[in-house]
PDB file of C-alpha atoms and ligand atoms in Angstrom:
ATOM      1  CA  MET A 924     149.881 164.257 166.954  1.00 49.00           C
ATOM      2  CA  ALA A 925     149.795 160.785 168.430  1.00 61.00           C
ATOM      3  CA  LEU A 926     146.709 159.582 170.276  1.00 60.00           C
ATOM      4  CA  SER A 927     147.004 156.603 172.544  1.00 63.00           C
ATOM      5  CA  GLY A 928     145.509 154.795 175.499  1.00 57.00           C
ATOM      6  CA  ALA A 929     145.485 151.456 177.276  1.00 54.00           C
ATOM      7  CA  CYS A 930     142.226 149.553 176.871  1.00 51.00           C
ATOM      8  CA  ARG A 931     142.811 146.339 178.771  1.00 59.00           C
ATOM      9  CA  ASP A 932     145.466 144.999 181.122  1.00 59.00           C
ATOM     10  CA  GLY A 933     148.683 144.167 179.307  1.00 71.00           C
ATOM     11  CA  MET A 934     147.569 145.784 176.060  1.00 92.00           C
ATOM     12  CA  GLU A 935     148.578 149.147 174.615  1.00 96.00           C
ATOM     13  CA  VAL A 936     146.819 150.928 171.770  1.00 97.00           C
ATOM     14  CA  ARG A 937     148.802 153.472 169.761  1.00 97.00           C
ATOM     15  CA  ILE A 938     146.855 155.671 167.402  1.00 97.00           C
ATOM     16  CA  GLN A 939     148.495 157.922 164.808  1.00 97.00           C
ATOM     17  CA  GLU A 940     146.944 160.711 162.766  1.00 97.00           C
ATOM     18  CA  SER A 941     148.166 159.284 159.474  1.00 97.00           C
ATOM     19  CA  VAL A 942     149.522 156.132 157.859  1.00 98.00           C
ATOM     20  CA  GLU A 943     152.881 157.901 157.411  1.00 98.00           C
ATOM     21  CA  GLU A 944     153.136 158.650 161.134  1.00 98.00           C
ATOM     22  CA  LEU A 945     152.119 155.096 161.951  1.00 98.00           C
ATOM     23  CA  SER A 946     154.849 153.743 159.681  1.00 98.00           C
ATOM     24  CA  THR A 947     157.448 155.926 161.450  1.00 98.00           C
ATOM     25  CA  ASP A 948     156.171 154.970 164.916  1.00 98.00           C
ATOM     26  CA  LEU A 949     156.341 151.297 163.897  1.00 98.00           C
ATOM     27  CA  ALA A 950     159.917 151.709 162.636  1.00 98.00           C
ATOM     28  CA  ASP A 951     160.922 153.426 165.924  1.00 98.00           C
ATOM     29  CA  TYR A 952     159.305 150.633 167.917  1.00 98.00           C
ATOM     30  CA  ILE A 953     160.976 147.836 165.922  1.00 98.00           C
ATOM     31  CA  SER A 954     164.348 149.596 165.984  1.00 98.00           C
ATOM     32  CA  ASP A 955     164.250 150.168 169.781  1.00 98.00           C
ATOM     33  CA  LEU A 956     163.123 146.609 170.442  1.00 98.00           C
ATOM     34  CA  SER A 957     165.798 145.214 168.124  1.00 98.00           C
ATOM     35  CA  GLU A 958     168.531 147.212 169.920  1.00 98.00           C
ATOM     36  CA  ALA A 959     167.388 146.191 173.410  1.00 98.00           C
ATOM     37  CA  THR A 960     166.927 142.533 172.466  1.00 98.00           C
ATOM     38  CA  ILE A 961     170.308 142.237 170.724  1.00 98.00           C
ATOM     39  CA  LYS A 962     171.961 143.798 173.777  1.00 98.00           C
ATOM     40  CA  GLU A 963     170.210 141.275 175.996  1.00 98.00           C
ATOM     41  CA  ARG A 964     170.584 138.057 174.021  1.00 97.00           C
ATOM     42  CA  GLY A 965     172.628 138.673 170.902  1.00 98.00           C
ATOM     43  CA  ALA A 966     169.927 138.081 168.290  1.00 98.00           C
ATOM     44  CA  PHE A 967     166.542 139.444 167.232  1.00 98.00           C
ATOM     45  CA  CYS A 968     163.964 136.918 166.055  1.00 98.00           C
ATOM     46  CA  ILE A 969     161.101 138.632 164.292  1.00 98.00           C
ATOM     47  CA  ALA A 970     158.153 136.926 162.589  1.00 98.00           C
ATOM     48  CA  ILE A 971     156.245 138.908 159.981  1.00 98.00           C
ATOM     49  CA  SER A 972     152.946 138.398 158.172  1.00 98.00           C
ATOM     50  CA  GLY A 973     151.716 139.432 154.742  1.00 98.00           C
ATOM     51  CA  GLY A 974     149.125 141.929 153.540  1.00 98.00           C
ATOM     52  CA  SER A 975     149.061 145.658 154.253  1.00 98.00           C
ATOM     53  CA  LEU A 976     151.478 145.315 157.203  1.00 98.00           C
ATOM     54  CA  VAL A 977     154.400 144.809 154.844  1.00 98.00           C
ATOM     55  CA  SER A 978     154.216 148.203 153.136  1.00 97.00           C
ATOM     56  CA  LEU A 979     153.830 149.837 156.574  1.00 98.00           C
ATOM     57  CA  MET A 980     157.295 148.448 157.379  1.00 98.00           C
ATOM     58  CA  ARG A 981     158.835 150.404 154.483  1.00 96.00           C
ATOM     59  CA  THR A 982     160.187 153.180 156.746  1.00 97.00           C
ATOM     60  CA  LEU A 983     162.748 150.664 158.029  1.00 97.00           C
ATOM     61  CA  ILE A 984     164.660 150.941 154.759  1.00 97.00           C
ATOM     62  CA  SER A 985     165.102 154.693 155.106  1.00 97.00           C
ATOM     63  CA  ALA A 986     167.461 156.783 157.268  1.00 97.00           C
ATOM     64  CA  PRO A 987     168.307 156.465 160.090  1.00 98.00           C
ATOM     65  CA  TYR A 988     167.041 152.883 160.523  1.00 98.00           C
ATOM     66  CA  ILE A 989     168.795 151.339 157.521  1.00 97.00           C
ATOM     67  CA  LYS A 990     172.160 152.372 159.010  1.00 97.00           C
ATOM     68  CA  THR A 991     171.512 152.074 162.745  1.00 98.00           C
ATOM     69  CA  ILE A 992     169.812 148.666 162.988  1.00 98.00           C
ATOM     70  CA  ASP A 993     172.160 145.702 163.489  1.00 98.00           C
ATOM     71  CA  TRP A 994     170.656 143.708 160.616  1.00 98.00           C
ATOM     72  CA  ALA A 995     173.260 140.925 160.857  1.00 98.00           C
ATOM     73  CA  LYS A 996     171.668 139.865 164.150  1.00 98.00           C
ATOM     74  CA  TRP A 997     168.161 139.622 162.709  1.00 98.00           C
ATOM     75  CA  HIS A 998     166.467 136.286 162.063  1.00 98.00           C
ATOM     76  CA  ILE A 999     163.288 136.636 160.027  1.00 98.00           C
ATOM     77  CA  PHE A1000     160.369 134.184 160.117  1.00 98.00           C
ATOM     78  CA  TRP A1001     156.864 134.158 158.688  1.00 98.00           C
ATOM     79  CA  ALA A1002     153.841 133.986 161.003  1.00 98.00           C
ATOM     80  CA  ASP A1003     151.887 132.777 157.991  1.00 98.00           C
ATOM     81  CA  GLU A1004     152.429 131.959 154.364  1.00 98.00           C
ATOM     82  CA  ARG A1005     150.293 131.014 151.409  1.00 98.00           C
ATOM     83  CA  VAL A1006     151.064 127.661 149.743  1.00 98.00           C
ATOM     84  CA  VAL A1007     152.240 129.099 146.422  1.00 98.00           C
ATOM     85  CA  ALA A1008     155.618 129.434 144.730  1.00 98.00           C
ATOM     86  CA  LYS A1009     157.928 132.044 146.229  1.00 98.00           C
ATOM     87  CA  ASN A1010     157.734 134.124 143.053  1.00 98.00           C
ATOM     88  CA  HIS A1011     153.895 134.066 142.971  1.00 98.00           C
ATOM     89  CA  VAL A1012     152.088 137.382 143.555  1.00 98.00           C
ATOM     90  CA  ASP A1013     150.230 135.805 146.507  1.00 98.00           C
ATOM     91  CA  SER A1014     153.424 134.828 148.317  1.00 98.00           C
ATOM     92  CA  ASN A1015     153.986 136.651 151.623  1.00 98.00           C
ATOM     93  CA  TYR A1016     157.722 136.000 151.196  1.00 98.00           C
ATOM     94  CA  ARG A1017     157.734 137.674 147.787  1.00 98.00           C
ATOM     95  CA  LEU A1018     155.817 140.686 149.091  1.00 98.00           C
ATOM     96  CA  ALA A1019     158.297 141.250 151.928  1.00 98.00           C
ATOM     97  CA  LYS A1020     161.271 140.633 149.639  1.00 98.00           C
ATOM     98  CA  ASP A1021     160.044 143.109 147.019  1.00 97.00           C
ATOM     99  CA  ILE A1022     159.133 145.835 149.508  1.00 96.00           C
ATOM    100  CA  PHE A1023     162.016 145.725 151.970  1.00 95.00           C
ATOM    101  CA  LEU A1024     163.938 142.501 152.545  1.00 97.00           C
ATOM    102  CA  SER A1025     165.890 142.835 149.300  1.00 97.00           C
ATOM    103  CA  LYS A1026     166.989 146.324 150.371  1.00 96.00           C
ATOM    104  CA  ILE A1027     168.541 145.501 153.733  1.00 96.00           C
ATOM    105  CA  PRO A1028     171.883 143.793 154.507  1.00 96.00           C
ATOM    106  CA  LEU A1029     170.525 140.582 156.050  1.00 97.00           C
ATOM    107  CA  VAL A1030     172.496 137.362 156.436  1.00 98.00           C
ATOM    108  CA  PRO A1031     170.867 135.072 153.818  1.00 97.00           C
ATOM    109  CA  SER A1032     170.868 132.058 156.167  1.00 98.00           C
ATOM    110  CA  HIS A1033     168.891 134.130 158.701  1.00 98.00           C
ATOM    111  CA  LEU A1034     165.901 134.341 156.354  1.00 98.00           C
ATOM    112  CA  HIS A1035     163.753 131.433 157.503  1.00 98.00           C
ATOM    113  CA  SER A1036     161.157 131.278 154.755  1.00 98.00           C
ATOM    114  CA  ILE A1037     158.745 128.401 154.272  1.00 97.00           C
ATOM    115  CA  ASN A1038     159.607 125.699 151.736  1.00 97.00           C
ATOM    116  CA  ASP A1039     157.463 126.253 148.638  1.00 98.00           C
ATOM    117  CA  SER A1040     158.224 122.899 147.013  1.00 98.00           C
ATOM    118  CA  LEU A1041     156.243 120.774 149.493  1.00 98.00           C
ATOM    119  CA  THR A1042     152.597 120.099 150.230  1.00 98.00           C
ATOM    120  CA  ALA A1043     151.010 122.309 152.897  1.00 98.00           C
ATOM    121  CA  GLU A1044     151.262 119.550 155.513  1.00 98.00           C
ATOM    122  CA  LYS A1045     154.900 118.734 154.785  1.00 98.00           C
ATOM    123  CA  ALA A1046     155.934 122.390 154.604  1.00 98.00           C
ATOM    124  CA  ALA A1047     154.268 123.074 157.972  1.00 98.00           C
ATOM    125  CA  ASN A1048     156.052 120.086 159.547  1.00 98.00           C
ATOM    126  CA  GLU A1049     159.370 121.099 158.058  1.00 98.00           C
ATOM    127  CA  TYR A1050     158.978 124.707 159.251  1.00 98.00           C
ATOM    128  CA  GLU A1051     158.216 123.546 162.771  1.00 98.00           C
ATOM    129  CA  PHE A1052     161.315 121.324 162.636  1.00 98.00           C
ATOM    130  CA  VAL A1053     163.465 124.297 161.557  1.00 98.00           C
ATOM    131  CA  ILE A1054     162.117 126.363 164.454  1.00 98.00           C
ATOM    132  CA  ARG A1055     162.717 123.473 166.898  1.00 98.00           C
ATOM    133  CA  GLN A1056     166.382 123.341 165.842  1.00 98.00           C
ATOM    134  CA  LEU A1057     166.724 127.088 166.387  1.00 98.00           C
ATOM    135  CA  VAL A1058     165.078 126.814 169.804  1.00 98.00           C
ATOM    136  CA  ARG A1059     167.462 123.974 170.695  1.00 97.00           C
ATOM    137  CA  THR A1060     170.448 126.203 169.853  1.00 97.00           C
ATOM    138  CA  ARG A1061     168.738 129.148 171.608  1.00 96.00           C
ATOM    139  CA  VAL A1062     168.780 131.373 168.528  1.00 98.00           C
ATOM    140  CA  VAL A1063     165.033 131.534 169.206  1.00 98.00           C
ATOM    141  CA  GLY A1064     164.151 131.833 172.894  1.00 98.00           C
ATOM    142  CA  VAL A1065     161.802 129.472 174.674  1.00 97.00           C
ATOM    143  CA  SER A1066     158.783 130.274 176.809  1.00 96.00           C
ATOM    144  CA  GLU A1067     159.198 128.967 180.332  1.00 92.00           C
ATOM    145  CA  ILE A1068     155.440 128.861 180.697  1.00 94.00           C
ATOM    146  CA  SER A1069     154.319 127.113 177.531  1.00 93.00           C
ATOM    147  CA  ASP A1070     157.479 125.406 176.158  1.00 92.00           C
ATOM    148  CA  CYS A1071     156.702 127.139 172.880  1.00 98.00           C
ATOM    149  CA  PRO A1072     159.231 129.289 171.009  1.00 98.00           C
ATOM    150  CA  ARG A1073     159.394 132.803 172.402  1.00 98.00           C
ATOM    151  CA  PHE A1074     159.826 135.044 169.367  1.00 98.00           C
ATOM    152  CA  ASP A1075     161.165 138.470 170.243  1.00 98.00           C
ATOM    153  CA  LEU A1076     158.488 140.070 168.074  1.00 98.00           C
ATOM    154  CA  ILE A1077     155.556 138.758 166.048  1.00 98.00           C
ATOM    155  CA  LEU A1078     154.093 141.338 163.679  1.00 98.00           C
ATOM    156  CA  LEU A1079     150.519 140.744 162.566  1.00 98.00           C
ATOM    157  CA  GLY A1080     148.018 142.455 160.324  1.00 98.00           C
ATOM    158  CA  MET A1081     144.294 141.874 160.735  1.00 98.00           C
ATOM    159  CA  GLY A1082     141.841 141.052 157.953  1.00 98.00           C
ATOM    160  CA  TYR A1083     138.344 142.550 157.577  1.00 97.00           C
ATOM    161  CA  ASP A1084     136.950 139.446 159.267  1.00 97.00           C
ATOM    162  CA  GLY A1085     139.304 139.712 162.261  1.00 98.00           C
ATOM    163  CA  HIS A1086     141.723 137.003 161.128  1.00 98.00           C
ATOM    164  CA  VAL A1087     145.371 137.246 162.116  1.00 98.00           C
ATOM    165  CA  ALA A1088     148.168 135.228 160.475  1.00 98.00           C
ATOM    166  CA  SER A1089     146.024 132.491 158.797  1.00 98.00           C
ATOM    167  CA  LEU A1090     143.820 131.946 161.842  1.00 98.00           C
ATOM    168  CA  PHE A1091     140.323 132.558 160.513  1.00 98.00           C
ATOM    169  CA  PRO A1092     137.070 133.135 162.444  1.00 98.00           C
ATOM    170  CA  ASN A1093     135.503 130.016 163.940  1.00 97.00           C
ATOM    171  CA  HIS A1094     138.006 127.742 162.169  1.00 98.00           C
ATOM    172  CA  SER A1095     139.116 124.551 163.902  1.00 97.00           C
ATOM    173  CA  VAL A1096     142.725 125.741 163.506  1.00 98.00           C
ATOM    174  CA  LEU A1097     142.043 128.034 166.475  1.00 98.00           C
ATOM    175  CA  ASN A1098     141.854 124.950 168.692  1.00 97.00           C
ATOM    176  CA  GLU A1099     145.318 123.650 167.796  1.00 97.00           C
ATOM    177  CA  LYS A1100     147.219 123.237 171.057  1.00 95.00           C
ATOM    178  CA  ASP A1101     150.137 120.898 170.285  1.00 96.00           C
ATOM    179  CA  ASP A1102     151.672 122.002 166.996  1.00 98.00           C
ATOM    180  CA  TRP A1103     153.706 125.191 166.656  1.00 98.00           C
ATOM    181  CA  VAL A1104     153.065 125.457 162.932  1.00 98.00           C
ATOM    182  CA  THR A1105     150.035 124.054 161.167  1.00 98.00           C
ATOM    183  CA  TYR A1106     148.232 124.290 157.829  1.00 98.00           C
ATOM    184  CA  ILE A1107     144.753 124.820 156.443  1.00 98.00           C
ATOM    185  CA  ILE A1108     143.384 123.891 153.034  1.00 98.00           C
ATOM    186  CA  ASP A1109     140.099 125.796 153.223  1.00 98.00           C
ATOM    187  CA  SER A1110     140.984 129.429 153.840  1.00 98.00           C
ATOM    188  CA  PRO A1111     137.894 131.619 153.270  1.00 98.00           C
ATOM    189  CA  LYS A1112     140.250 134.189 151.749  1.00 98.00           C
ATOM    190  CA  PRO A1113     142.162 132.971 148.697  1.00 97.00           C
ATOM    191  CA  PRO A1114     144.501 131.225 148.237  1.00 98.00           C
ATOM    192  CA  PRO A1115     142.901 128.325 150.142  1.00 98.00           C
ATOM    193  CA  GLU A1116     146.062 126.533 151.300  1.00 98.00           C
ATOM    194  CA  ARG A1117     148.089 128.249 153.984  1.00 98.00           C
ATOM    195  CA  ILE A1118     150.656 127.616 156.676  1.00 98.00           C
ATOM    196  CA  THR A1119     150.377 129.427 159.971  1.00 98.00           C
ATOM    197  CA  PHE A1120     151.799 129.807 163.457  1.00 98.00           C
ATOM    198  CA  THR A1121     149.295 128.457 165.966  1.00 98.00           C
ATOM    199  CA  LEU A1122     147.724 130.509 168.746  1.00 98.00           C
ATOM    200  CA  PRO A1123     149.988 129.071 171.500  1.00 98.00           C
ATOM    201  CA  VAL A1124     153.062 130.243 169.569  1.00 98.00           C
ATOM    202  CA  ILE A1125     151.685 133.740 168.973  1.00 98.00           C
ATOM    203  CA  LYS A1126     150.628 134.022 172.615  1.00 98.00           C
ATOM    204  CA  SER A1127     154.094 132.924 173.793  1.00 98.00           C
ATOM    205  CA  ALA A1128     155.970 135.730 172.027  1.00 98.00           C
ATOM    206  CA  ALA A1129     157.781 138.360 174.084  1.00 98.00           C
ATOM    207  CA  ASN A1130     156.098 141.046 171.983  1.00 98.00           C
ATOM    208  CA  VAL A1131     153.161 140.996 169.592  1.00 98.00           C
ATOM    209  CA  ALA A1132     152.186 143.992 167.464  1.00 98.00           C
ATOM    210  CA  VAL A1133     148.971 144.118 165.446  1.00 98.00           C
ATOM    211  CA  VAL A1134     149.069 146.800 162.759  1.00 98.00           C
ATOM    212  CA  VAL A1135     145.811 147.982 161.173  1.00 98.00           C
ATOM    213  CA  THR A1136     144.856 150.976 159.032  1.00 98.00           C
ATOM    214  CA  GLY A1137     141.789 152.279 157.213  1.00 98.00           C
ATOM    215  CA  SER A1138     138.192 153.167 158.035  1.00 98.00           C
ATOM    216  CA  ASN A1139     136.959 149.957 156.418  1.00 98.00           C
ATOM    217  CA  LYS A1140     138.529 148.049 159.344  1.00 98.00           C
ATOM    218  CA  ALA A1141     137.129 150.363 162.060  1.00 98.00           C
ATOM    219  CA  ASP A1142     134.235 148.024 162.948  1.00 97.00           C
ATOM    220  CA  ILE A1143     136.416 144.946 163.301  1.00 97.00           C
ATOM    221  CA  VAL A1144     139.029 146.927 165.281  1.00 97.00           C
ATOM    222  CA  HIS A1145     136.243 147.964 167.669  1.00 96.00           C
ATOM    223  CA  MET A1146     135.119 144.323 168.011  1.00 95.00           C
ATOM    224  CA  ALA A1147     138.678 143.110 168.562  1.00 96.00           C
ATOM    225  CA  ILE A1148     139.730 145.704 171.137  1.00 95.00           C
ATOM    226  CA  ASP A1149     136.641 146.957 172.953  1.00 93.00           C
ATOM    227  CA  ASP A1150     134.730 144.792 175.373  1.00 85.00           C
ATOM    228  CA  VAL A1151     131.698 144.026 173.222  1.00 86.00           C
ATOM    229  CA  GLY A1152     130.829 140.638 174.729  1.00 82.00           C
ATOM    230  CA  LEU A1153     131.684 138.720 171.565  1.00 79.00           C
ATOM    231  CA  GLU A1154     132.719 135.056 171.483  1.00 79.00           C
ATOM    232  CA  CYS A1155     136.486 135.186 170.840  1.00 86.00           C
ATOM    233  CA  PRO A1156     136.646 132.571 168.025  1.00 90.00           C
ATOM    234  CA  SER A1157     134.501 134.838 165.865  1.00 94.00           C
ATOM    235  CA  VAL A1158     137.252 137.497 166.040  1.00 96.00           C
ATOM    236  CA  PRO A1159     140.607 135.653 166.214  1.00 97.00           C
ATOM    237  CA  ALA A1160     142.498 138.914 166.853  1.00 97.00           C
ATOM    238  CA  LYS A1161     140.727 139.076 170.218  1.00 96.00           C
ATOM    239  CA  MET A1162     142.414 135.796 171.163  1.00 96.00           C
ATOM    240  CA  ILE A1163     145.920 137.278 170.898  1.00 96.00           C
ATOM    241  CA  GLN A1164     146.577 137.774 174.591  1.00 93.00           C
ATOM    242  CA  PRO A1165     150.270 137.128 175.299  1.00 96.00           C
ATOM    243  CA  ILE A1166     150.811 134.870 178.314  1.00 96.00           C
ATOM    244  CA  ASN A1167     154.013 136.595 179.391  1.00 95.00           C
ATOM    245  CA  GLY A1168     154.607 139.334 176.854  1.00 96.00           C
ATOM    246  CA  LYS A1169     153.382 142.665 175.570  1.00 97.00           C
ATOM    247  CA  LEU A1170     150.679 143.366 173.011  1.00 98.00           C
ATOM    248  CA  ILE A1171     150.558 146.649 171.128  1.00 98.00           C
ATOM    249  CA  TRP A1172     147.984 147.688 168.543  1.00 98.00           C
ATOM    250  CA  PHE A1173     149.260 150.202 165.993  1.00 98.00           C
ATOM    251  CA  LEU A1174     146.306 151.988 164.415  1.00 98.00           C
ATOM    252  CA  ASP A1175     145.778 155.008 162.243  1.00 98.00           C
ATOM    253  CA  LYS A1176     142.990 157.422 163.182  1.00 97.00           C
ATOM    254  CA  SER A1177     140.582 155.921 160.640  1.00 98.00           C
ATOM    255  CA  ALA A1178     140.973 152.361 161.888  1.00 98.00           C
ATOM    256  CA  ALA A1179     140.547 153.617 165.476  1.00 97.00           C
ATOM    257  CA  SER A1180     137.490 155.747 164.695  1.00 97.00           C
ATOM    258  CA  LYS A1181     134.969 153.371 166.290  1.00 97.00           C
ATOM    259  CA  LEU A1182     136.918 152.565 169.453  1.00 95.00           C
ATOM    260  CA  GLY A1183     135.404 153.322 172.842  1.00 90.00           C
ATOM    261  CA  GLY A1184     136.421 156.577 174.584  1.00 62.00           C
ATOM    262  CA  ALA A1185     139.103 155.015 176.826  1.00 49.00           C
ATOM    263  CA  SER A1186     141.455 154.611 173.883  1.00 51.00           C
ATOM    264  CA  GLN A1187     141.141 158.153 172.548  1.00 50.00           C
ATOM    265  CA  THR A1188     143.281 160.152 174.983  1.00 45.00           C
ATOM    266  CA  SER A1189     146.010 162.472 173.683  1.00 42.00           C
ATOM    267  CA  ALA A1190     149.624 161.395 174.221  1.00 44.00           C
TER     268      ALA A1190
HETATM  269  O1  LIG B1689     145.764 136.855 154.047  1.00 96.12           O
HETATM  270  C1  LIG B1689     146.328 137.537 154.858  1.00 96.12           C
HETATM  271  O2  LIG B1689     145.669 138.615 155.390  1.00 96.12           O
HETATM  272  C2  LIG B1689     146.085 139.251 156.593  1.00 96.12           C
HETATM  273  C3  LIG B1689     145.501 140.660 156.580  1.00 96.12           C
HETATM  274  O3  LIG B1689     145.880 141.301 155.388  1.00 96.12           O
HETATM  275  P1  LIG B1689     145.522 142.836 155.066  1.00 96.12           P
HETATM  276  O4  LIG B1689     146.031 143.085 153.672  1.00 96.12           O
HETATM  277  O5  LIG B1689     144.028 142.980 155.188  1.00 96.12           O
HETATM  278  O6  LIG B1689     146.245 143.659 156.078  1.00 96.12           O
HETATM  279  C4  LIG B1689     147.593 139.215 156.735  1.00 96.12           C
HETATM  280  O7  LIG B1689     147.992 139.742 157.984  1.00 96.12           O
HETATM  281  C5  LIG B1689     148.069 137.772 156.566  1.00 96.12           C
HETATM  282  O8  LIG B1689     149.464 137.661 156.775  1.00 96.12           O
HETATM  283  C6  LIG B1689     147.761 137.348 155.157  1.00 96.12           C
HETATM  284  O9  LIG B1689     148.210 136.041 154.861  1.00 96.12           O
END
């Protein structure tokens, strides 16, 4: 049984009994969004993250999704990446490739991974340049409000400290307003050097989904979603409020166990 409820304006919270059901709900959501977006503008630009999110996307490589999704129209980006070689165990690219990207019929030139042969600063600049070219040719949409790229979907996980992408609590990177892609060299979670979409880019997406499971994240989920009077920079996930898009939280029952009553209605 699915449990769900809206907690704040413009935000939906979907709660599933189990991780398996969450993974199926996520696959349904991505598949429906992909179909509607491709019908509307001929391409689907999706940015993914690393961590536990990636294995929750595994249902996409099973029936019916593997056959019904128009993979040739997908363009894949990374909302954040660690500055390591692409074959390193810490690489978000490698994780996604091992778990599902290698198993789907994507167009190789549509995989927009981050250059692993450059310094963090240069790789961030180069990635932003790549995205600017794709915005210019309208492969990636553009936000009429912010002039930022308007990704069709940005998929995020959330760390135990409330970080999303590589935007960590109280870090100066949260104040970045001009760049689309930036870098940090002092991540509190290893590895220290990372490249990340900035907040304005995440907030400009047409759709943002934050996917979180497990009872050990229940407290931070409560802080991120419920109105607990916290300063936003101490929980970056709380700052993900799309300016002209939709935000959905995908949670399993354990991660949702400390949410306030409004989000616990049966669907
Ligand atoms: O370091 C990172 O952590 C977050 C959260 O990971 P999780 O394993 O706790 O879900 C992830 O979303 C981000 O992409 C990654 O670089």
